[in-house]
Short mmCIF file of C-alpha atoms in Angstrom, two decimals:
data_model
loop_
_atom_site.label_atom_id
_atom_site.label_comp_id
_atom_site.label_asym_id
_atom_site.label_seq_id
_atom_site.Cartn_x
_atom_site.Cartn_y
_atom_site.Cartn_z
CA MET A 17 0.20 -0.10 -0.24
CA GLN A 18 1.40 3.40 -0.94
CA PRO A 19 2.01 5.90 1.88
CA ASP A 20 -0.95 8.01 0.89
CA ALA A 21 -3.14 5.28 0.46
CA ARG A 22 -2.44 4.47 4.05
CA HIS A 23 -3.38 8.25 4.85
CA VAL A 24 -6.49 7.69 3.15
CA VAL A 25 -6.97 4.31 4.70
CA ARG A 26 -6.54 5.65 8.17
CA VAL A 27 -9.18 8.78 7.51
CA LEU A 28 -11.45 6.38 6.05
CA ASN A 29 -11.02 3.93 9.00
CA GLY A 30 -11.75 6.63 11.58
CA LEU A 31 -14.74 7.37 9.81
CA ILE A 32 -16.35 3.85 9.71
CA GLU A 33 -15.66 3.60 13.58
CA THR A 34 -17.79 6.97 14.07
CA THR A 35 -20.15 5.78 11.87
CA LEU A 36 -20.70 2.24 13.37
CA SER A 37 -20.57 4.02 16.71
CA ASN A 38 -23.58 5.89 15.40
CA VAL A 39 -25.40 3.01 14.29
CA HIS A 40 -25.11 1.25 17.61
CA GLY A 41 -26.09 4.54 19.29
CA TYR A 42 -29.27 4.74 17.07
CA ARG A 43 -29.89 0.99 17.96
CA GLU A 44 -29.72 1.31 21.74
CA ALA A 45 -32.13 4.69 21.53
CA ALA A 46 -34.41 2.88 19.21
CA ALA A 47 -34.51 0.07 21.94
CA HIS A 48 -35.39 2.48 24.62
CA ALA A 49 -37.23 5.04 22.99
CA ARG A 50 -41.26 5.18 23.97
CA GLU A 51 -43.22 6.83 21.16
CA PRO A 52 -43.77 4.40 18.18
CA ARG A 53 -43.01 7.14 15.61
CA PHE A 54 -39.49 8.50 17.20
CA LYS A 55 -38.52 4.71 17.45
CA ALA A 56 -39.38 4.00 13.79
CA MET A 57 -36.97 6.96 13.00
CA LEU A 58 -34.14 6.10 15.21
CA GLU A 59 -34.34 2.41 13.52
CA GLU A 60 -34.49 4.18 9.95
CA ARG A 61 -31.55 6.12 10.73
CA ALA A 62 -29.64 3.27 12.22
CA GLU A 63 -30.13 1.10 9.07
CA ARG A 64 -29.11 4.69 6.81
CA ARG A 65 -25.71 4.92 8.91
CA GLN A 66 -24.89 0.95 8.68
CA ALA A 67 -25.35 1.56 4.69
CA LEU A 68 -22.77 4.72 5.08
CA SER A 69 -20.71 2.48 6.78
CA LYS A 70 -20.34 -0.48 3.92
CA ARG A 71 -19.89 2.16 1.27
CA LEU A 72 -17.11 3.72 3.60
CA ALA A 73 -15.68 0.22 3.92
CA ASP A 74 -16.01 -0.61 0.21
CA GLU A 75 -14.00 2.56 -0.41
CA VAL A 76 -11.64 1.60 2.16
CA ARG A 77 -10.73 -1.82 0.01
CA THR A 78 -10.45 0.26 -2.96
CA PHE A 79 -7.36 1.63 -1.46
CA GLY A 80 -6.09 -1.86 0.02
CA GLY A 81 -7.10 -1.13 3.20
CA GLU A 82 -8.96 -3.37 5.84
CA PRO A 83 -11.90 -1.71 7.40
CA PRO A 84 -12.38 -1.82 11.17
CA ARG A 85 -14.66 -4.07 13.02
CA ASP A 86 -17.45 -3.38 14.92
CA GLU A 87 -17.78 -5.52 17.86
CA SER A 88 -16.16 -3.63 20.60
CA LEU A 89 -18.06 -0.58 19.46
CA ALA A 90 -21.14 -1.90 20.57
CA ALA A 91 -20.18 -2.74 23.68
CA ARG A 92 -19.15 0.90 24.31
CA VAL A 93 -22.41 2.32 23.09
CA HIS A 94 -24.36 -0.01 25.14
CA GLU A 95 -22.34 0.79 28.31
CA ARG A 96 -23.18 4.63 27.68
CA PHE A 97 -27.05 3.50 27.13
CA VAL A 98 -27.21 1.91 30.37
CA ALA A 99 -25.73 4.81 32.41
CA PHE A 100 -28.00 7.04 31.20
CA LYS A 101 -31.11 4.67 31.60
CA GLU A 102 -30.44 4.71 35.22
CA GLY A 103 -31.08 8.25 35.08
CA ARG A 104 -34.43 9.60 33.36
CA GLY A 105 -34.48 7.19 30.53
CA ASP A 106 -37.05 9.13 28.61
CA ASP A 107 -37.50 9.92 24.57
CA VAL A 108 -35.98 13.51 25.90
CA THR A 109 -33.29 11.90 27.39
CA VAL A 110 -32.84 9.57 24.12
CA VAL A 111 -32.91 12.23 21.89
CA ASP A 112 -30.22 14.18 23.84
CA GLU A 113 -28.00 11.20 23.71
CA VAL A 114 -28.83 11.06 20.03
CA GLU A 115 -27.63 14.75 19.33
CA GLU A 116 -24.45 13.97 21.36
CA GLY A 117 -23.36 11.22 18.88
CA GLU A 118 -24.70 13.52 15.69
CA ASP A 119 -22.16 16.21 17.08
CA VAL A 120 -19.36 13.85 17.02
CA MET A 121 -20.50 12.43 13.66
CA LYS A 122 -20.77 16.26 12.11
CA HIS A 123 -17.67 17.25 13.41
CA ARG A 124 -15.70 14.44 12.21
CA PHE A 125 -17.03 14.47 8.87
CA ALA A 126 -16.46 18.04 8.36
CA LYS A 127 -12.69 17.97 9.59
CA ALA A 128 -12.17 14.86 7.28
CA ALA A 129 -13.58 16.73 4.33
CA LYS A 130 -10.87 19.14 4.85
CA GLU A 131 -7.62 16.54 4.72
CA PRO A 132 -5.78 18.47 1.87
CA GLU A 133 -3.68 15.15 1.68
CA LEU A 134 -6.51 13.22 0.18
CA PRO A 135 -7.20 12.64 -3.38
CA PRO A 136 -9.70 15.07 -4.96
CA ARG A 137 -11.99 12.51 -5.85
CA VAL A 138 -12.48 11.39 -2.01
CA ARG A 139 -12.41 14.73 -0.57
CA ASP A 140 -15.14 15.61 -2.97
CA TRP A 141 -17.31 12.53 -1.82
CA LEU A 142 -16.48 13.32 1.83
CA VAL A 143 -17.76 17.03 1.29
CA GLU A 144 -20.58 15.66 0.16
CA LEU A 145 -21.06 13.12 3.00
CA SER A 146 -20.19 15.78 5.13
CA THR A 147 -23.15 18.20 3.79
CA GLN A 148 -25.50 15.06 4.45
CA VAL A 149 -24.18 14.16 7.61
CA ARG A 150 -24.33 18.13 8.92
CA ALA A 151 -28.48 18.11 7.34
CA GLU A 152 -29.43 14.84 9.59
CA HIS A 153 -27.94 16.26 12.69
CA ASP A 154 -29.60 19.48 12.03
CA GLU A 155 -32.82 17.41 12.22
CA ILE A 156 -32.12 15.71 15.63
CA SER A 157 -31.31 19.10 16.73
CA ARG A 158 -34.56 20.77 15.69
CA LEU A 159 -36.18 17.45 16.95
CA LYS A 160 -34.52 18.17 20.36
CA LYS A 161 -35.68 21.56 20.71
CA GLN A 162 -39.32 20.52 20.08
CA MET A 163 -38.79 17.70 22.65
CA HIS A 164 -37.54 20.20 25.08
#
């Protein structure tokens, strides 16, 4: 693997880890959500983020890399949700946790999209993904404001 290919793989693998953590966060949130439409929205978001992680993994492989596995991420996310469940554990608390995950995702995708050492094709793709992630973050933020 070429030196710049290693850098691309490292950046994309970081995004995969973030995205998989987000997938698990949405699944945990859906498991704890009470309102059926909110629960369905969270489940649908988990599926969309799972699809995104697969697209990122495919791109890692085109650069000769191996994408990370997500087994340990699930455990870490679960521990965070168990801790929050011992608190209030209502839909407002769930949306607060989801927004935290969205904040991290938005920041990491925006940062990756500005990586000057990425090939233009990859950087352009990440700019597009960053825009999508930001829009989804903003939807969750609006939902949070409505629920508070």
